[in-house]
PDB file of C-alpha atoms in Angstrom:
ATOM      1  CA  MET H   1     108.388  48.603  76.424  1.00 86.00           C
ATOM      2  CA  GLU H   2     106.185  50.004  73.442  1.00 87.00           C
ATOM      3  CA  ASP H   3     105.701  53.387  75.845  1.00 91.00           C
ATOM      4  CA  CYS H   4     109.189  53.478  77.439  1.00 92.00           C
ATOM      5  CA  LYS H   5     110.929  56.844  77.249  1.00 95.00           C
ATOM      6  CA  PRO H   6     113.333  56.800  74.420  1.00 95.00           C
ATOM      7  CA  CYS H   7     117.487  57.495  75.334  1.00 94.00           C
ATOM      8  CA  SER H   8     120.337  58.638  73.432  1.00 94.00           C
ATOM      9  CA  THR H   9     122.827  55.733  74.541  1.00 94.00           C
ATOM     10  CA  PRO H  10     122.461  52.178  74.580  1.00 94.00           C
ATOM     11  CA  ILE H  11     124.556  51.695  77.830  1.00 92.00           C
ATOM     12  CA  GLU H  12     125.781  53.963  80.326  1.00 91.00           C
ATOM     13  CA  ASN H  13     129.292  55.379  79.986  1.00 87.00           C
ATOM     14  CA  ARG H  14     131.744  52.880  82.095  1.00 82.00           C
ATOM     15  CA  LEU H  15     128.903  50.871  83.576  1.00 85.00           C
ATOM     16  CA  LYS H  16     130.675  48.181  86.415  1.00 84.00           C
ATOM     17  CA  LEU H  17     127.949  45.611  87.637  1.00 83.00           C
ATOM     18  CA  PRO H  18     128.838  43.361  90.695  1.00 77.00           C
ATOM     19  CA  LYS H  19     129.638  40.160  90.140  1.00 74.00           C
ATOM     20  CA  GLY H  20     126.161  38.042  90.363  1.00 74.00           C
ATOM     21  CA  ASN H  21     125.294  35.009  92.309  1.00 76.00           C
ATOM     22  CA  GLU H  22     122.507  32.427  92.805  1.00 80.00           C
ATOM     23  CA  GLN H  23     120.440  34.458  95.541  1.00 82.00           C
ATOM     24  CA  ASN H  24     120.222  37.423  93.351  1.00 84.00           C
ATOM     25  CA  ARG H  25     118.971  35.494  90.164  1.00 89.00           C
ATOM     26  CA  THR H  26     115.843  36.857  88.427  1.00 89.00           C
ATOM     27  CA  ALA H  27     112.864  35.774  86.960  1.00 91.00           C
ATOM     28  CA  GLN H  28     112.854  38.061  83.604  1.00 94.00           C
ATOM     29  CA  PRO H  29     113.694  36.769  80.595  1.00 95.00           C
ATOM     30  CA  PHE H  30     117.471  37.971  80.170  1.00 94.00           C
ATOM     31  CA  ARG H  31     118.732  35.305  77.848  1.00 94.00           C
ATOM     32  CA  GLU H  32     115.922  35.388  75.999  1.00 96.00           C
ATOM     33  CA  LEU H  33     116.474  39.605  75.123  1.00 96.00           C
ATOM     34  CA  VAL H  34     120.048  38.946  74.762  1.00 95.00           C
ATOM     35  CA  GLY H  35     119.331  36.737  72.348  1.00 95.00           C
ATOM     36  CA  CYS H  36     116.719  38.802  70.306  1.00 95.00           C
ATOM     37  CA  LEU H  37     119.209  41.462  70.525  1.00 95.00           C
ATOM     38  CA  SER H  38     122.405  39.599  69.411  1.00 94.00           C
ATOM     39  CA  TYR H  39     119.999  39.014  66.115  1.00 94.00           C
ATOM     40  CA  ALA H  40     119.629  42.393  65.435  1.00 92.00           C
ATOM     41  CA  ALA H  41     122.906  43.284  66.215  1.00 91.00           C
ATOM     42  CA  LEU H  42     124.259  40.988  63.614  1.00 88.00           C
ATOM     43  CA  THR H  43     122.113  41.437  61.145  1.00 87.00           C
ATOM     44  CA  THR H  44     121.158  45.135  61.041  1.00 87.00           C
ATOM     45  CA  ARG H  45     122.193  47.035  63.850  1.00 90.00           C
ATOM     46  CA  PRO H  46     126.300  47.638  64.288  1.00 90.00           C
ATOM     47  CA  ASP H  47     125.851  49.864  66.677  1.00 91.00           C
ATOM     48  CA  LEU H  48     124.551  47.401  69.224  1.00 93.00           C
ATOM     49  CA  THR H  49     127.583  44.887  68.773  1.00 90.00           C
ATOM     50  CA  ALA H  50     129.435  45.935  71.613  1.00 89.00           C
ATOM     51  CA  VAL H  51     127.079  46.370  73.964  1.00 93.00           C
ATOM     52  CA  VAL H  52     125.382  42.910  73.600  1.00 93.00           C
ATOM     53  CA  ASN H  53     128.932  41.165  73.670  1.00 89.00           C
ATOM     54  CA  PHE H  54     129.026  43.153  76.811  1.00 89.00           C
ATOM     55  CA  TYR H  55     125.739  41.391  78.186  1.00 92.00           C
ATOM     56  CA  SER H  56     126.342  38.271  76.553  1.00 91.00           C
ATOM     57  CA  GLN H  57     129.035  38.310  79.218  1.00 86.00           C
ATOM     58  CA  LEU H  58     126.465  38.487  82.225  1.00 88.00           C
ATOM     59  CA  GLN H  59     124.465  35.795  81.448  1.00 90.00           C
ATOM     60  CA  SER H  60     125.117  33.462  84.006  1.00 88.00           C
ATOM     61  CA  PHE H  61     123.953  34.914  86.719  1.00 88.00           C
ATOM     62  CA  PRO H  62     120.812  37.470  85.767  1.00 91.00           C
ATOM     63  CA  SER H  63     119.691  39.528  88.328  1.00 91.00           C
ATOM     64  CA  ASP H  64     117.243  42.281  88.454  1.00 91.00           C
ATOM     65  CA  GLU H  65     119.681  45.420  88.316  1.00 92.00           C
ATOM     66  CA  ARG H  66     121.548  43.776  85.107  1.00 92.00           C
ATOM     67  CA  TRP H  67     117.970  43.461  83.837  1.00 93.00           C
ATOM     68  CA  THR H  68     117.089  46.909  84.163  1.00 93.00           C
ATOM     69  CA  HIS H  69     120.496  48.099  82.930  1.00 93.00           C
ATOM     70  CA  LEU H  70     119.603  45.330  79.830  1.00 94.00           C
ATOM     71  CA  LYS H  71     116.193  47.197  79.429  1.00 95.00           C
ATOM     72  CA  ARG H  72     117.992  50.391  78.580  1.00 96.00           C
ATOM     73  CA  ILE H  73     119.052  49.207  74.767  1.00 96.00           C
ATOM     74  CA  LEU H  74     115.386  48.688  73.891  1.00 96.00           C
ATOM     75  CA  ARG H  75     114.906  52.597  74.851  1.00 96.00           C
ATOM     76  CA  TYR H  76     118.185  53.070  72.729  1.00 96.00           C
ATOM     77  CA  VAL H  77     116.208  51.961  70.321  1.00 95.00           C
ATOM     78  CA  LYS H  78     113.084  52.786  70.556  1.00 95.00           C
ATOM     79  CA  GLY H  79     115.257  56.526  70.139  1.00 94.00           C
ATOM     80  CA  SER H  80     116.910  55.521  67.188  1.00 94.00           C
ATOM     81  CA  LEU H  81     114.305  53.501  64.990  1.00 91.00           C
ATOM     82  CA  GLY H  82     115.151  56.211  61.940  1.00 88.00           C
ATOM     83  CA  PHE H  83     118.750  55.079  61.991  1.00 85.00           C
ATOM     84  CA  GLY H  84     119.558  52.377  58.816  1.00 81.00           C
ATOM     85  CA  LEU H  85     122.696  51.862  57.146  1.00 83.00           C
ATOM     86  CA  VAL H  86     122.491  53.208  53.483  1.00 84.00           C
ATOM     87  CA  TYR H  87     124.132  51.278  50.553  1.00 87.00           C
ATOM     88  CA  ARG H  88     125.360  53.700  48.045  1.00 87.00           C
ATOM     89  CA  ALA H  89     127.653  53.327  44.904  1.00 84.00           C
ATOM     90  CA  ASP H  90     130.884  54.924  45.621  1.00 84.00           C
ATOM     91  CA  LYS H  91     133.212  54.282  42.674  1.00 84.00           C
ATOM     92  CA  ALA H  92     135.802  56.692  44.325  1.00 89.00           C
ATOM     93  CA  ALA H  93     136.123  54.633  47.534  1.00 88.00           C
ATOM     94  CA  PRO H  94     138.447  51.705  48.155  1.00 89.00           C
ATOM     95  CA  LEU H  95     137.546  48.130  46.985  1.00 90.00           C
ATOM     96  CA  LEU H  96     137.730  46.930  50.616  1.00 92.00           C
ATOM     97  CA  GLU H  97     138.502  48.981  53.857  1.00 93.00           C
ATOM     98  CA  PHE H  98     138.832  47.223  57.182  1.00 93.00           C
ATOM     99  CA  PHE H  99     138.812  49.738  60.554  1.00 93.00           C
ATOM    100  CA  SER H 100     139.648  47.753  64.141  1.00 90.00           C
ATOM    101  CA  ASP H 101     140.053  49.118  67.622  1.00 87.00           C
ATOM    102  CA  ALA H 102     140.319  47.135  71.124  1.00 82.00           C
ATOM    103  CA  ASP H 103     139.905  48.468  74.538  1.00 80.00           C
ATOM    104  CA  TRP H 104     142.905  47.382  76.156  1.00 73.00           C
ATOM    105  CA  ALA H 105     142.297  45.450  79.223  1.00 64.00           C
ATOM    106  CA  ASN H 106     139.458  47.181  79.921  1.00 65.00           C
ATOM    107  CA  ASP H 107     137.677  44.421  82.412  1.00 62.00           C
ATOM    108  CA  SER H 108     139.401  44.824  85.652  1.00 62.00           C
ATOM    109  CA  SER H 109     138.157  41.229  87.009  1.00 65.00           C
ATOM    110  CA  ASP H 110     139.735  39.352  83.981  1.00 68.00           C
ATOM    111  CA  ARG H 111     142.222  41.812  82.290  1.00 70.00           C
ATOM    112  CA  ARG H 112     140.773  40.983  78.841  1.00 72.00           C
ATOM    113  CA  SER H 113     140.249  43.254  76.202  1.00 79.00           C
ATOM    114  CA  VAL H 114     137.149  43.615  73.732  1.00 80.00           C
ATOM    115  CA  CYS H 115     138.297  44.034  70.003  1.00 85.00           C
ATOM    116  CA  GLY H 116     135.895  45.109  67.224  1.00 87.00           C
ATOM    117  CA  GLY H 117     135.709  45.823  63.412  1.00 91.00           C
ATOM    118  CA  VAL H 118     133.998  47.187  60.230  1.00 92.00           C
ATOM    119  CA  PHE H 119     134.288  45.481  56.940  1.00 92.00           C
ATOM    120  CA  LYS H 120     133.371  48.016  54.077  1.00 91.00           C
ATOM    121  CA  VAL H 121     133.015  47.489  50.275  1.00 91.00           C
ATOM    122  CA  PHE H 122     133.194  50.466  48.075  1.00 90.00           C
ATOM    123  CA  GLY H 123     132.465  52.606  51.428  1.00 89.00           C
ATOM    124  CA  ASN H 124     129.302  50.943  52.145  1.00 90.00           C
ATOM    125  CA  THR H 125     129.419  48.904  55.778  1.00 90.00           C
ATOM    126  CA  VAL H 126     128.498  45.281  55.124  1.00 90.00           C
ATOM    127  CA  SER H 127     130.439  43.491  57.956  1.00 90.00           C
ATOM    128  CA  TRP H 128     131.195  44.161  61.354  1.00 89.00           C
ATOM    129  CA  LEU H 129     132.110  42.055  64.687  1.00 86.00           C
ATOM    130  CA  THR H 130     132.657  42.499  68.503  1.00 83.00           C
ATOM    131  CA  LYS H 131     135.116  40.293  70.397  1.00 83.00           C
ATOM    132  CA  PRO H 132     136.201  39.487  73.151  1.00 79.00           C
ATOM    133  CA  SER H 133     140.103  38.892  73.878  1.00 77.00           C
ATOM    134  CA  ASN H 134     141.275  34.724  74.332  1.00 75.00           C
ATOM    135  CA  LYS H 135     144.067  35.725  76.937  1.00 71.00           C
ATOM    136  CA  PRO H 136     144.317  38.519  79.478  1.00 68.00           C
ATOM    137  CA  SER H 137     146.239  41.800  78.661  1.00 61.00           C
ATOM    138  CA  LEU H 138     149.326  41.788  80.796  1.00 63.00           C
ATOM    139  CA  SER H 139     151.762  44.949  81.006  1.00 57.00           C
ATOM    140  CA  ARG H 140     154.842  45.002  79.530  1.00 55.00           C
ATOM    141  CA  ARG H 141     157.953  45.019  82.095  1.00 51.00           C
ATOM    142  CA  PRO H 142     160.728  47.423  81.436  1.00 55.00           C
ATOM    143  CA  ARG H 143     164.206  46.265  80.083  1.00 58.00           C
ATOM    144  CA  GLN H 144     166.655  45.965  82.193  1.00 63.00           C
ATOM    145  CA  SER H 145     169.433  47.602  81.839  1.00 56.00           C
TER     146      SER H 145
END
């Protein structure tokens, strides 16, 4: 992937991959690449956390199609090598901030939400996370009058 063509996003918009099965299993090092990307996402690349979380859930049946999509993250990394976290002393910024967001039941197969968050200290990002919900999201029934 040294000479790959860079891309501007790590995943296609609204990517839906078909369920995997044993017949389509690939011999490519899918789990190993997800593991390497997971390490990068946890230590230095908060921009990769959501997409690595997405591919971590697909490790049970890695296919050639999934492998092709997974390599797109490497193309994104190639095009964003100049990105990085910058730490500056900003005493005007709040001591501690936390921002979070979630996609409500975005996965149509199991209706589970994915949430993410960022911790900041004096305006500097120090920790981040992406986590799938433990329970499916259910729609609320309207109240009966």
